[in-house]
Amino acid sequence: MSLLIAALIYLNLLLILAVVSASETAIHSARDVEAQLLTAGEGDVANKLRAITANPFAQLHRALLLSAALNLALAALGLWLVTGPLRALGWNPWAASSILFLATVLLGDMAPKFFAARNPSVVLLGSLRLLHPLRNVLDPLAALVDRATDALLQKFVAKHVKTRLPVTRDEFETLVEMRQEQGLLDNDESAMIHETLDIEALTVRDCMIPRVDLALMSSEDTPEKTTAVLEKAASRFVVVYGETPDSVEGVIDTGAWKLANRPPWNTLLRTPAFVPETMPVLEALDHHLQSNDQPVLIADEYGGLEGMITRREIADWLLYDAAPWHGEGSEIRDLGGGRYLLDGGTRLDHLQKELDIEIDVGGIDTIGGLVFNQLGHVPKPGERITIASADIKVRRIVRARIQEVELRLKPKPSDEAADI
């Protein structure tokens, strides 16, 4: 290999290393990526850039692996140049190696990182043409390197030596804040992570459906009445009891009952698990709530029915602040007989329009705000208020917020006259 060809190869490898080094820094400090996305539009490049910002650590893994391979190639080629052609031309090996080292560090590492720190979005867009096509090669290679590293650690590191110290909660929260400052996490994602951390101290009582809000059905009722209860149940599960609501016989999934063409209810009766109200949510998830089809009943200190919990209630508790629901399509659900199930955030103007009723708004925007203002305190499930055209009962509370209410319309004078 001639000196000219070797020098050209070295410069090309150095150029690629500069691009990869710049990409590493850009991925860590991409603060203005969102603004770049807006100007990039919805083309192929914008979609690739959005994929990087959605999962930056995968891209960083590729960049680090490629950087290590390039450094190894440059070191081998530089050693050959120093001990071969350059030495034959009379260059001192120590001086030649020092010049190559300084040039590699300045041009392949320091200068690109400085540029990337000032213009991370520009660097990310430019490096897409290099890193994105190589992902099919780099990803399997990165997985192979990870497995090989783990195998070496298990073989050469004593079992009693901890290879990695556990991360404390404070350290994890600091990492989340750092990623948020770097632009890798937005405010909603950060809030969701913090909410998830709080689940450690959460008990099933904190996010259960209270007994007063459960759909209950007596096993001694007539077939016509049990069918009506199952048809009109606002919740998915109906609790079947014997002589008293504390004598629970089982639970019926109303969705499964309807899909099975409404067979006799006792053919679908399932015996649920009972847990104490002080059980941690994580323990309930691990042992009793492996799927969405498994409700768990909660017993109080005397063994009576306290409430019910499913995976949905836990998700509601975790996501109510971090990912509030803003839709209107399901805000108002008709239960029949003048009864409606309302989301706590249902706007009063939307409610008046849909149900054709008059409500004294008084500067309040939502039905939950109206109930809270009328009661003057944080309500409990089952509390009621009365307005001119309807009675309202609180059905579900999530962390001091009204999530669901039931509205029962009062008969209009014209309807009463017609009945007479």
PDB file of N, CA, C and O in Angstrom, residues 1-4 6 75-94 96-97 100:
ATOM      1  N   MET A   1       0.845  -1.187   0.000  1.00  0.00           N
ATOM      2  CA  MET A   1       0.000   0.000   0.000  1.00  0.00           C
ATOM      3  C   MET A   1       0.889   1.250   0.000  1.00  0.00           C
ATOM      4  O   MET A   1       1.781   1.389   0.818  1.00  0.00           O
ATOM      5  N   SER A   2       0.662   2.170  -0.958  1.00  0.00           N
ATOM      6  CA  SER A   2       1.477   3.374  -1.049  1.00  0.00           C
ATOM      7  C   SER A   2       1.094   4.360   0.037  1.00  0.00           C
ATOM      8  O   SER A   2       0.013   4.286   0.628  1.00  0.00           O
ATOM      9  N   LEU A   3       1.985   5.317   0.266  1.00  0.00           N
ATOM     10  CA  LEU A   3       1.733   6.336   1.284  1.00  0.00           C
ATOM     11  C   LEU A   3       0.525   7.186   0.932  1.00  0.00           C
ATOM     12  O   LEU A   3      -0.267   7.549   1.801  1.00  0.00           O
ATOM     13  N   LEU A   4       0.340   7.503  -0.354  1.00  0.00           N
ATOM     14  CA  LEU A   4      -0.786   8.346  -0.776  1.00  0.00           C
ATOM     15  C   LEU A   4      -2.122   7.665  -0.515  1.00  0.00           C
ATOM     16  O   LEU A   4      -3.060   8.271   0.012  1.00  0.00           O
ATOM     17  N   ALA A   6      -2.733   5.231   1.640  1.00  0.00           N
ATOM     18  CA  ALA A   6      -2.934   5.109   3.082  1.00  0.00           C
ATOM     19  C   ALA A   6      -3.374   6.436   3.692  1.00  0.00           C
ATOM     20  O   ALA A   6      -4.234   6.482   4.580  1.00  0.00           O
ATOM     21  N   ALA A  75      -6.175   3.788  14.704  1.00  0.00           N
ATOM     22  CA  ALA A  75      -4.977   3.445  15.481  1.00  0.00           C
ATOM     23  C   ALA A  75      -4.105   2.446  14.734  1.00  0.00           C
ATOM     24  O   ALA A  75      -2.865   2.582  14.684  1.00  0.00           O
ATOM     25  N   ALA A  76      -4.735   1.425  14.125  1.00  0.00           N
ATOM     26  CA  ALA A  76      -3.956   0.421  13.380  1.00  0.00           C
ATOM     27  C   ALA A  76      -3.291   1.031  12.153  1.00  0.00           C
ATOM     28  O   ALA A  76      -2.101   0.784  11.875  1.00  0.00           O
ATOM     29  N   LEU A  77      -4.066   1.859  11.410  1.00  0.00           N
ATOM     30  CA  LEU A  77      -3.497   2.475  10.220  1.00  0.00           C
ATOM     31  C   LEU A  77      -2.418   3.487  10.582  1.00  0.00           C
ATOM     32  O   LEU A  77      -1.384   3.603   9.899  1.00  0.00           O
ATOM     33  N   GLY A  78      -2.635   4.243  11.672  1.00  0.00           N
ATOM     34  CA  GLY A  78      -1.626   5.203  12.113  1.00  0.00           C
ATOM     35  C   GLY A  78      -0.342   4.523  12.538  1.00  0.00           C
ATOM     36  O   GLY A  78       0.768   5.015  12.237  1.00  0.00           O
ATOM     37  N   LEU A  79      -0.445   3.399  13.213  1.00  0.00           N
ATOM     38  CA  LEU A  79       0.750   2.655  13.617  1.00  0.00           C
ATOM     39  C   LEU A  79       1.520   2.175  12.390  1.00  0.00           C
ATOM     40  O   LEU A  79       2.765   2.238  12.358  1.00  0.00           O
ATOM     41  N   TRP A  80       0.798   1.723  11.365  1.00  0.00           N
ATOM     42  CA  TRP A  80       1.467   1.281  10.140  1.00  0.00           C
ATOM     43  C   TRP A  80       2.164   2.439   9.442  1.00  0.00           C
ATOM     44  O   TRP A  80       3.288   2.304   8.941  1.00  0.00           O
ATOM     45  N   LEU A  81       1.505   3.621   9.401  1.00  0.00           N
ATOM     46  CA  LEU A  81       2.114   4.787   8.771  1.00  0.00           C
ATOM     47  C   LEU A  81       3.377   5.229   9.513  1.00  0.00           C
ATOM     48  O   LEU A  81       4.401   5.578   8.891  1.00  0.00           O
ATOM     49  N   VAL A  82       3.327   5.230  10.841  1.00  0.00           N
ATOM     50  CA  VAL A  82       4.456   5.715  11.636  1.00  0.00           C
ATOM     51  C   VAL A  82       5.660   4.774  11.513  1.00  0.00           C
ATOM     52  O   VAL A  82       6.813   5.224  11.354  1.00  0.00           O
ATOM     53  N   THR A  83       5.395   3.488  11.579  1.00  0.00           N
ATOM     54  CA  THR A  83       6.511   2.515  11.572  1.00  0.00           C
ATOM     55  C   THR A  83       6.926   2.110  10.156  1.00  0.00           C
ATOM     56  O   THR A  83       7.959   1.450   9.989  1.00  0.00           O
ATOM     57  N   GLY A  84       6.135   2.480   9.139  1.00  0.00           N
ATOM     58  CA  GLY A  84       6.450   2.086   7.771  1.00  0.00           C
ATOM     59  C   GLY A  84       6.859   3.246   6.891  1.00  0.00           C
ATOM     60  O   GLY A  84       8.015   3.706   6.920  1.00  0.00           O
ATOM     61  N   PRO A  85       5.928   3.789   6.087  1.00  0.00           N
ATOM     62  CA  PRO A  85       6.292   4.820   5.114  1.00  0.00           C
ATOM     63  C   PRO A  85       6.921   6.070   5.727  1.00  0.00           C
ATOM     64  O   PRO A  85       7.904   6.586   5.190  1.00  0.00           O
ATOM     65  N   LEU A  86       6.348   6.598   6.810  1.00  0.00           N
ATOM     66  CA  LEU A  86       6.890   7.824   7.392  1.00  0.00           C
ATOM     67  C   LEU A  86       8.298   7.608   7.949  1.00  0.00           C
ATOM     68  O   LEU A  86       9.173   8.488   7.839  1.00  0.00           O
ATOM     69  N   ARG A  87       8.534   6.467   8.527  1.00  0.00           N
ATOM     70  CA  ARG A  87       9.875   6.174   9.053  1.00  0.00           C
ATOM     71  C   ARG A  87      10.875   6.013   7.913  1.00  0.00           C
ATOM     72  O   ARG A  87      12.044   6.417   8.020  1.00  0.00           O
ATOM     73  N   ALA A  88      10.402   5.441   6.810  1.00  0.00           N
ATOM     74  CA  ALA A  88      11.284   5.288   5.653  1.00  0.00           C
ATOM     75  C   ALA A  88      11.659   6.636   5.053  1.00  0.00           C
ATOM     76  O   ALA A  88      12.737   6.795   4.457  1.00  0.00           O
ATOM     77  N   LEU A  89      10.781   7.624   5.214  1.00  0.00           N
ATOM     78  CA  LEU A  89      11.069   8.972   4.717  1.00  0.00           C
ATOM     79  C   LEU A  89      11.920   9.779   5.687  1.00  0.00           C
ATOM     80  O   LEU A  89      12.225  10.950   5.426  1.00  0.00           O
ATOM     81  N   GLY A  90      12.295   9.197   6.813  1.00  0.00           N
ATOM     82  CA  GLY A  90      13.160   9.865   7.764  1.00  0.00           C
ATOM     83  C   GLY A  90      12.456  10.547   8.914  1.00  0.00           C
ATOM     84  O   GLY A  90      13.093  11.289   9.682  1.00  0.00           O
ATOM     85  N   TRP A  91      11.127  10.330   9.046  1.00  0.00           N
ATOM     86  CA  TRP A  91      10.380  10.949  10.154  1.00  0.00           C
ATOM     87  C   TRP A  91      10.705  10.214  11.459  1.00  0.00           C
ATOM     88  O   TRP A  91      10.827   8.992  11.483  1.00  0.00           O
ATOM     89  N   ASN A  92      10.793  11.007  12.514  1.00  0.00           N
ATOM     90  CA  ASN A  92      10.957  10.417  13.842  1.00  0.00           C
ATOM     91  C   ASN A  92       9.638   9.777  14.270  1.00  0.00           C
ATOM     92  O   ASN A  92       8.591  10.430  14.243  1.00  0.00           O
ATOM     93  N   PRO A  93       9.625   8.498  14.668  1.00  0.00           N
ATOM     94  CA  PRO A  93       8.356   7.829  15.034  1.00  0.00           C
ATOM     95  C   PRO A  93       7.611   8.545  16.149  1.00  0.00           C
ATOM     96  O   PRO A  93       6.373   8.625  16.106  1.00  0.00           O
ATOM     97  N   TRP A  94       8.327   9.061  17.149  1.00  0.00           N
ATOM     98  CA  TRP A  94       7.640   9.752  18.243  1.00  0.00           C
ATOM     99  C   TRP A  94       6.994  11.052  17.755  1.00  0.00           C
ATOM    100  O   TRP A  94       5.863  11.368  18.127  1.00  0.00           O
ATOM    101  N   ALA A  96       6.110  11.762  14.620  1.00  0.00           N
ATOM    102  CA  ALA A  96       5.027  11.425  13.685  1.00  0.00           C
ATOM    103  C   ALA A  96       3.777  10.950  14.425  1.00  0.00           C
ATOM    104  O   ALA A  96       2.649  11.348  14.093  1.00  0.00           O
ATOM    105  N   SER A  97       3.948  10.098  15.441  1.00  0.00           N
ATOM    106  CA  SER A  97       2.789   9.602  16.197  1.00  0.00           C
ATOM    107  C   SER A  97       2.119  10.732  16.974  1.00  0.00           C
ATOM    108  O   SER A  97       0.886  10.762  17.097  1.00  0.00           O
ATOM    109  N   LEU A 100       0.016  12.780  14.418  1.00  0.00           N
ATOM    110  CA  LEU A 100      -1.201  12.045  14.059  1.00  0.00           C
ATOM    111  C   LEU A 100      -2.217  12.034  15.202  1.00  0.00           C
ATOM    112  O   LEU A 100      -3.425  12.192  14.974  1.00  0.00           O
TER     113      LEU A 100
END
